[in-house]
Amino acid sequence: MKVKVVSFDLSGTLIDEDFVDHFWLEVIPRAYAEKRKLPLHVAKEEVLRMYEEVGAEDLRWYLPRYWVVKLGLGRLEPLLEEASKRIKVYDDVHEAFKTLARLKLKVAILTNLTYELAEICLRVINLSLPVTLLSCVTNFALTRKTRRFYELSCKALGVKPTEVVHVGNDQVYDLQEPASIGIKALLIDRRGGRDEGSINNLLELMDIVERGLGWRG
C-alpha cells in the first residue's frame, strides 16, 4: 500500500533535546526563584519535588500552563520565548522537508509535547510546507505516545496505519508502539548507531521514501 503520510517525533528528531530539559529544569525553576526570592538551588529543589509529587503518570506533569499557575509565575509566553533560544534544529531537517514537499506527501508531527511547547518549536524550525500537529497530551489526554495514540492519530489524519511512515528517537514510543498497529516505524539514532531498522539522519529516510524501498505492502 502506498505511503500517504510521513510523521515525525519532535524532540530528538527534528530538534535536539536540550530545549525541553532547559524549559523544565532551568527556565521554570529560575522564574520560581525570582518570584519567591529564593536561591536558585533551593528553587530547583522545590520545583523538582513538586514535579515528582505529581508524577509522570499524571497529565498535569506535562502541562506548562498548569505549572505556571501552580507556581505563581505569571504569563507562560515569556518563559517559552526564553527557552526557545535553546532550540537547535538539526542540519538535515530543511533539506528533508523540501524533498517531502516535492514528493507531495502529507507530513505530521506526532509528539508528547503540549501544543504550547510544540508550536514554538515549529515556529523556530520554520518548515517549508504545512504540517499537521498532533499531541498525545493536548489532543487525546494521553501521557505517552501509546498504541492508542497512534490509532487516534491515524483516524485524525484520515489514513490507515499501513499508509504511514513514522520516525522518532524513542525505542518504545516511536518504534514499538506505532509498529504494533502496522505503521512503518523507523528509529533515528543521531549518535551513529546501526541497529536494525534504524537510520542516522533524515536524508537516509528521504532516500528510502524517494526510492520507494520497503514502503509498499
PDB file of C-alpha atoms in Angstrom:
ATOM      1  CA  MET A   1       0.000   0.000   0.000  1.00  0.00           C
ATOM      2  CA  LYS A   2       1.320   3.407  -0.940  1.00  0.00           C
ATOM      3  CA  VAL A   3       2.541   5.706   1.830  1.00  0.00           C
ATOM      4  CA  LYS A   4       0.430   8.832   2.219  1.00  0.00           C
ATOM      5  CA  VAL A   5       1.830  10.349   5.441  1.00  0.00           C
ATOM      6  CA  VAL A   6       5.326  10.735   6.848  1.00  0.00           C
ATOM      7  CA  SER A   7       5.214  11.568  10.551  1.00  0.00           C
ATOM      8  CA  PHE A   8       7.961  12.765  12.855  1.00  0.00           C
ATOM      9  CA  ASP A   9       8.654  12.925  16.524  1.00  0.00           C
ATOM     10  CA  LEU A  10       9.851  16.387  17.501  1.00  0.00           C
ATOM     11  CA  SER A  11      12.394  16.493  20.338  1.00  0.00           C
ATOM     12  CA  GLY A  12      15.428  14.385  19.465  1.00  0.00           C
ATOM     13  CA  THR A  13      14.272  14.010  15.857  1.00  0.00           C
ATOM     14  CA  LEU A  14      13.829  17.485  14.350  1.00  0.00           C
ATOM     15  CA  ILE A  15      15.407  19.438  17.212  1.00  0.00           C
ATOM     16  CA  ASP A  16      17.823  18.354  19.913  1.00  0.00           C
ATOM     17  CA  GLU A  17      16.512  17.514  23.356  1.00  0.00           C
ATOM     18  CA  ASP A  18      18.162  20.400  25.177  1.00  0.00           C
ATOM     19  CA  PHE A  19      15.193  22.729  24.705  1.00  0.00           C
ATOM     20  CA  VAL A  20      12.754  20.578  26.662  1.00  0.00           C
ATOM     21  CA  ASP A  21      15.177  19.945  29.521  1.00  0.00           C
ATOM     22  CA  HIS A  22      16.115  23.624  29.620  1.00  0.00           C
ATOM     23  CA  PHE A  23      12.488  24.716  29.888  1.00  0.00           C
ATOM     24  CA  TRP A  24      11.551  22.351  32.726  1.00  0.00           C
ATOM     25  CA  LEU A  25      14.817  22.219  34.652  1.00  0.00           C
ATOM     26  CA  GLU A  26      16.176  25.739  34.222  1.00  0.00           C
ATOM     27  CA  VAL A  27      13.626  28.296  33.000  1.00  0.00           C
ATOM     28  CA  ILE A  28      10.768  27.280  35.307  1.00  0.00           C
ATOM     29  CA  PRO A  29      12.940  26.980  38.461  1.00  0.00           C
ATOM     30  CA  ARG A  30      14.682  30.294  37.676  1.00  0.00           C
ATOM     31  CA  ALA A  31      11.339  32.088  37.325  1.00  0.00           C
ATOM     32  CA  TYR A  32      10.197  30.483  40.586  1.00  0.00           C
ATOM     33  CA  ALA A  33      13.387  31.608  42.329  1.00  0.00           C
ATOM     34  CA  GLU A  34      12.816  35.176  41.175  1.00  0.00           C
ATOM     35  CA  LYS A  35       9.165  35.100  42.190  1.00  0.00           C
ATOM     36  CA  ARG A  36       9.840  33.696  45.657  1.00  0.00           C
ATOM     37  CA  LYS A  37      13.213  35.445  46.129  1.00  0.00           C
ATOM     38  CA  LEU A  38      14.950  32.126  46.706  1.00  0.00           C
ATOM     39  CA  PRO A  39      18.473  30.977  45.894  1.00  0.00           C
ATOM     40  CA  LEU A  40      18.356  29.138  42.578  1.00  0.00           C
ATOM     41  CA  HIS A  41      19.467  25.802  44.038  1.00  0.00           C
ATOM     42  CA  VAL A  42      16.693  25.961  46.641  1.00  0.00           C
ATOM     43  CA  ALA A  43      14.106  26.845  43.990  1.00  0.00           C
ATOM     44  CA  LYS A  44      15.247  23.929  41.838  1.00  0.00           C
ATOM     45  CA  GLU A  45      14.884  21.519  44.731  1.00  0.00           C
ATOM     46  CA  GLU A  46      11.371  22.745  45.493  1.00  0.00           C
ATOM     47  CA  VAL A  47      10.231  22.682  41.870  1.00  0.00           C
ATOM     48  CA  LEU A  48      11.658  19.214  41.215  1.00  0.00           C
ATOM     49  CA  ARG A  49       9.999  17.951  44.375  1.00  0.00           C
ATOM     50  CA  MET A  50       6.643  19.289  43.169  1.00  0.00           C
ATOM     51  CA  TYR A  51       7.162  17.661  39.764  1.00  0.00           C
ATOM     52  CA  GLU A  52       7.773  14.329  41.495  1.00  0.00           C
ATOM     53  CA  GLU A  53       4.720  14.727  43.718  1.00  0.00           C
ATOM     54  CA  VAL A  54       2.530  14.987  40.617  1.00  0.00           C
ATOM     55  CA  GLY A  55       4.382  12.237  38.737  1.00  0.00           C
ATOM     56  CA  ALA A  56       4.758  11.311  35.092  1.00  0.00           C
ATOM     57  CA  GLU A  57       1.549   9.249  35.045  1.00  0.00           C
ATOM     58  CA  ASP A  58      -0.493  12.390  35.732  1.00  0.00           C
ATOM     59  CA  LEU A  59      -1.401  14.548  32.739  1.00  0.00           C
ATOM     60  CA  ARG A  60      -0.632  17.703  34.747  1.00  0.00           C
ATOM     61  CA  TRP A  61       3.079  16.752  34.736  1.00  0.00           C
ATOM     62  CA  TYR A  62       3.220  17.717  31.029  1.00  0.00           C
ATOM     63  CA  LEU A  63       1.210  20.967  31.114  1.00  0.00           C
ATOM     64  CA  PRO A  64       3.241  24.202  31.147  1.00  0.00           C
ATOM     65  CA  ARG A  65       0.197  26.325  31.966  1.00  0.00           C
ATOM     66  CA  TYR A  66      -0.629  24.169  34.966  1.00  0.00           C
ATOM     67  CA  TRP A  67       2.841  24.735  36.407  1.00  0.00           C
ATOM     68  CA  VAL A  68       2.860  28.448  35.662  1.00  0.00           C
ATOM     69  CA  VAL A  69      -0.379  28.826  37.616  1.00  0.00           C
ATOM     70  CA  LYS A  70       0.638  26.449  40.412  1.00  0.00           C
ATOM     71  CA  LEU A  71       3.963  28.200  40.938  1.00  0.00           C
ATOM     72  CA  GLY A  72       2.539  31.696  40.516  1.00  0.00           C
ATOM     73  CA  LEU A  73       4.829  32.616  37.623  1.00  0.00           C
ATOM     74  CA  GLY A  74       2.527  34.955  35.729  1.00  0.00           C
ATOM     75  CA  ARG A  75       2.476  34.578  31.936  1.00  0.00           C
ATOM     76  CA  LEU A  76       3.743  31.483  30.157  1.00  0.00           C
ATOM     77  CA  GLU A  77       4.706  33.186  26.893  1.00  0.00           C
ATOM     78  CA  PRO A  78       7.858  34.999  28.134  1.00  0.00           C
ATOM     79  CA  LEU A  79       9.132  31.737  29.597  1.00  0.00           C
ATOM     80  CA  LEU A  80       8.591  29.952  26.297  1.00  0.00           C
ATOM     81  CA  GLU A  81      10.394  32.737  24.466  1.00  0.00           C
ATOM     82  CA  GLU A  82      13.336  32.466  26.830  1.00  0.00           C
ATOM     83  CA  ALA A  83      13.528  28.695  26.420  1.00  0.00           C
ATOM     84  CA  SER A  84      13.195  28.946  22.629  1.00  0.00           C
ATOM     85  CA  LYS A  85      16.675  30.461  22.442  1.00  0.00           C
ATOM     86  CA  ARG A  86      17.971  26.956  23.173  1.00  0.00           C
ATOM     87  CA  ILE A  87      16.174  25.299  20.265  1.00  0.00           C
ATOM     88  CA  LYS A  88      18.690  23.761  17.897  1.00  0.00           C
ATOM     89  CA  VAL A  89      17.336  22.452  14.604  1.00  0.00           C
ATOM     90  CA  TYR A  90      19.197  19.502  13.123  1.00  0.00           C
ATOM     91  CA  ASP A  91      21.038  20.315   9.915  1.00  0.00           C
ATOM     92  CA  ASP A  92      19.178  17.824   7.721  1.00  0.00           C
ATOM     93  CA  VAL A  93      15.643  18.962   8.562  1.00  0.00           C
ATOM     94  CA  HIS A  94      15.047  21.603   5.898  1.00  0.00           C
ATOM     95  CA  GLU A  95      16.514  19.575   3.067  1.00  0.00           C
ATOM     96  CA  ALA A  96      14.409  16.588   4.078  1.00  0.00           C
ATOM     97  CA  PHE A  97      11.233  18.639   4.150  1.00  0.00           C
ATOM     98  CA  LYS A  98      11.981  20.098   0.729  1.00  0.00           C
ATOM     99  CA  THR A  99      12.061  16.532  -0.569  1.00  0.00           C
ATOM    100  CA  LEU A 100       8.726  15.763   1.108  1.00  0.00           C
ATOM    101  CA  ALA A 101       7.219  18.876  -0.476  1.00  0.00           C
ATOM    102  CA  ARG A 102       8.457  17.773  -3.892  1.00  0.00           C
ATOM    103  CA  LEU A 103       7.018  14.298  -3.374  1.00  0.00           C
ATOM    104  CA  LYS A 104       3.722  15.867  -2.263  1.00  0.00           C
ATOM    105  CA  LEU A 105       3.470  13.697   0.827  1.00  0.00           C
ATOM    106  CA  LYS A 106       1.390  14.758   3.799  1.00  0.00           C
ATOM    107  CA  VAL A 107       3.501  15.485   6.880  1.00  0.00           C
ATOM    108  CA  ALA A 108       2.545  15.154  10.539  1.00  0.00           C
ATOM    109  CA  ILE A 109       4.280  15.887  13.821  1.00  0.00           C
ATOM    110  CA  LEU A 110       3.363  13.310  16.474  1.00  0.00           C
ATOM    111  CA  THR A 111       4.663  14.405  19.858  1.00  0.00           C
ATOM    112  CA  ASN A 112       4.097  14.193  23.580  1.00  0.00           C
ATOM    113  CA  LEU A 113       4.898  17.884  23.941  1.00  0.00           C
ATOM    114  CA  THR A 114       1.884  20.100  24.536  1.00  0.00           C
ATOM    115  CA  TYR A 115       0.788  22.488  21.806  1.00  0.00           C
ATOM    116  CA  GLU A 116       2.443  25.417  23.590  1.00  0.00           C
ATOM    117  CA  LEU A 117       5.859  23.761  23.522  1.00  0.00           C
ATOM    118  CA  ALA A 118       5.465  22.116  20.125  1.00  0.00           C
ATOM    119  CA  GLU A 119       4.218  25.239  18.358  1.00  0.00           C
ATOM    120  CA  ILE A 120       7.154  27.374  19.471  1.00  0.00           C
ATOM    121  CA  CYS A 121       9.478  24.624  18.218  1.00  0.00           C
ATOM    122  CA  LEU A 122       7.747  24.614  14.829  1.00  0.00           C
ATOM    123  CA  ARG A 123       7.935  28.388  14.666  1.00  0.00           C
ATOM    124  CA  VAL A 124      11.698  28.277  15.174  1.00  0.00           C
ATOM    125  CA  ILE A 125      12.144  25.376  12.741  1.00  0.00           C
ATOM    126  CA  ASN A 126      10.160  27.344  10.124  1.00  0.00           C
ATOM    127  CA  LEU A 127       9.271  24.409   7.900  1.00  0.00           C
ATOM    128  CA  SER A 128       8.748  24.895   4.188  1.00  0.00           C
ATOM    129  CA  LEU A 129       5.411  23.060   3.997  1.00  0.00           C
ATOM    130  CA  PRO A 130       2.242  22.677   6.071  1.00  0.00           C
ATOM    131  CA  VAL A 131       2.249  20.040   8.812  1.00  0.00           C
ATOM    132  CA  THR A 132      -0.449  18.507  10.984  1.00  0.00           C
ATOM    133  CA  LEU A 133       0.467  18.703  14.664  1.00  0.00           C
ATOM    134  CA  LEU A 134      -0.922  16.028  16.963  1.00  0.00           C
ATOM    135  CA  SER A 135      -0.008  15.922  20.654  1.00  0.00           C
ATOM    136  CA  CYS A 136      -0.855  12.922  22.790  1.00  0.00           C
ATOM    137  CA  VAL A 137      -1.312  15.307  25.713  1.00  0.00           C
ATOM    138  CA  THR A 138      -3.233  18.148  24.077  1.00  0.00           C
ATOM    139  CA  ASN A 139      -5.302  16.240  21.510  1.00  0.00           C
ATOM    140  CA  PHE A 140      -6.045  12.977  23.296  1.00  0.00           C
ATOM    141  CA  ALA A 141      -5.297  13.490  27.022  1.00  0.00           C
ATOM    142  CA  LEU A 142      -2.714  10.691  26.960  1.00  0.00           C
ATOM    143  CA  THR A 143       0.561  10.973  28.835  1.00  0.00           C
ATOM    144  CA  ARG A 144       2.554   8.974  26.291  1.00  0.00           C
ATOM    145  CA  LYS A 145       2.555   8.057  22.630  1.00  0.00           C
ATOM    146  CA  THR A 146       0.952   4.656  23.105  1.00  0.00           C
ATOM    147  CA  ARG A 147      -0.677   2.304  20.624  1.00  0.00           C
ATOM    148  CA  ARG A 148      -3.952   4.153  21.310  1.00  0.00           C
ATOM    149  CA  PHE A 149      -2.333   7.468  20.429  1.00  0.00           C
ATOM    150  CA  TYR A 150      -1.231   6.170  17.052  1.00  0.00           C
ATOM    151  CA  GLU A 151      -4.656   4.680  16.374  1.00  0.00           C
ATOM    152  CA  LEU A 152      -6.299   8.030  17.130  1.00  0.00           C
ATOM    153  CA  SER A 153      -3.678   9.899  15.091  1.00  0.00           C
ATOM    154  CA  CYS A 154      -4.293   7.744  12.028  1.00  0.00           C
ATOM    155  CA  LYS A 155      -8.018   8.362  12.390  1.00  0.00           C
ATOM    156  CA  ALA A 156      -7.428  12.117  12.681  1.00  0.00           C
ATOM    157  CA  LEU A 157      -5.184  12.054   9.603  1.00  0.00           C
ATOM    158  CA  GLY A 158      -7.698  10.008   7.648  1.00  0.00           C
ATOM    159  CA  VAL A 159      -5.273   7.209   6.781  1.00  0.00           C
ATOM    160  CA  LYS A 160      -4.681   3.554   7.562  1.00  0.00           C
ATOM    161  CA  PRO A 161      -1.658   2.678   9.719  1.00  0.00           C
ATOM    162  CA  THR A 162      -0.054   0.911   6.753  1.00  0.00           C
ATOM    163  CA  GLU A 163      -0.119   4.225   4.881  1.00  0.00           C
ATOM    164  CA  VAL A 164       2.087   5.949   7.481  1.00  0.00           C
ATOM    165  CA  VAL A 165       5.853   6.074   7.952  1.00  0.00           C
ATOM    166  CA  HIS A 166       6.874   7.333  11.388  1.00  0.00           C
ATOM    167  CA  VAL A 167      10.338   8.405  12.510  1.00  0.00           C
ATOM    168  CA  GLY A 168      11.441   9.156  16.062  1.00  0.00           C
ATOM    169  CA  ASN A 169      14.184   8.555  18.591  1.00  0.00           C
ATOM    170  CA  ASP A 170      12.431   6.505  21.290  1.00  0.00           C
ATOM    171  CA  GLN A 171      12.687   2.720  21.088  1.00  0.00           C
ATOM    172  CA  VAL A 172       9.287   2.183  22.694  1.00  0.00           C
ATOM    173  CA  TYR A 173       7.116   5.150  21.782  1.00  0.00           C
ATOM    174  CA  ASP A 174       8.454   5.846  18.285  1.00  0.00           C
ATOM    175  CA  LEU A 175       9.229   2.297  17.192  1.00  0.00           C
ATOM    176  CA  GLN A 176       7.459  -0.468  19.092  1.00  0.00           C
ATOM    177  CA  GLU A 177       4.130   1.282  19.746  1.00  0.00           C
ATOM    178  CA  PRO A 178       3.483   2.540  16.187  1.00  0.00           C
ATOM    179  CA  ALA A 179       4.767  -0.710  14.667  1.00  0.00           C
ATOM    180  CA  SER A 180       2.266  -2.634  16.806  1.00  0.00           C
ATOM    181  CA  ILE A 181      -0.626  -1.269  14.712  1.00  0.00           C
ATOM    182  CA  GLY A 182       1.077  -1.617  11.337  1.00  0.00           C
ATOM    183  CA  ILE A 183       2.768   1.758  10.962  1.00  0.00           C
ATOM    184  CA  LYS A 184       6.116   1.539   9.219  1.00  0.00           C
ATOM    185  CA  ALA A 185       8.293   2.859  12.038  1.00  0.00           C
ATOM    186  CA  LEU A 186      11.960   3.793  11.955  1.00  0.00           C
ATOM    187  CA  LEU A 187      14.225   4.690  14.848  1.00  0.00           C
ATOM    188  CA  ILE A 188      16.559   7.626  14.250  1.00  0.00           C
ATOM    189  CA  ASP A 189      19.872   7.356  16.080  1.00  0.00           C
ATOM    190  CA  ARG A 190      21.813  10.565  15.535  1.00  0.00           C
ATOM    191  CA  ARG A 191      24.754   9.197  17.532  1.00  0.00           C
ATOM    192  CA  GLY A 192      25.652   6.937  14.632  1.00  0.00           C
ATOM    193  CA  GLY A 193      24.393   3.577  15.884  1.00  0.00           C
ATOM    194  CA  ARG A 194      23.491   0.961  13.335  1.00  0.00           C
ATOM    195  CA  ASP A 195      20.815  -1.167  14.967  1.00  0.00           C
ATOM    196  CA  GLU A 196      18.452  -2.979  12.658  1.00  0.00           C
ATOM    197  CA  GLY A 197      15.647  -0.722  11.493  1.00  0.00           C
ATOM    198  CA  SER A 198      17.449   2.493  12.441  1.00  0.00           C
ATOM    199  CA  ILE A 199      18.697   5.454  10.457  1.00  0.00           C
ATOM    200  CA  ASN A 200      21.256   8.081  11.427  1.00  0.00           C
ATOM    201  CA  ASN A 201      19.720  11.113   9.729  1.00  0.00           C
ATOM    202  CA  LEU A 202      16.658  12.269   7.828  1.00  0.00           C
ATOM    203  CA  LEU A 203      18.391  12.205   4.474  1.00  0.00           C
ATOM    204  CA  GLU A 204      18.583   8.418   4.780  1.00  0.00           C
ATOM    205  CA  LEU A 205      14.834   8.420   5.308  1.00  0.00           C
ATOM    206  CA  MET A 206      14.302  10.617   2.272  1.00  0.00           C
ATOM    207  CA  ASP A 207      16.357   8.246   0.169  1.00  0.00           C
ATOM    208  CA  ILE A 208      14.217   5.323   1.347  1.00  0.00           C
ATOM    209  CA  VAL A 209      10.952   7.173   0.722  1.00  0.00           C
ATOM    210  CA  GLU A 210      12.019   8.548  -2.645  1.00  0.00           C
ATOM    211  CA  ARG A 211      13.128   5.172  -3.952  1.00  0.00           C
ATOM    212  CA  GLY A 212      10.060   3.501  -2.503  1.00  0.00           C
ATOM    213  CA  LEU A 213      12.059   0.712  -0.873  1.00  0.00           C
ATOM    214  CA  GLY A 214      10.088  -1.229   1.696  1.00  0.00           C
ATOM    215  CA  TRP A 215       7.146   1.125   1.871  1.00  0.00           C
ATOM    216  CA  ARG A 216       4.673  -0.780  -0.247  1.00  0.00           C
ATOM    217  CA  GLY A 217       2.670  -3.724   1.002  1.00  0.00           C
TER     218      GLY A 217
END
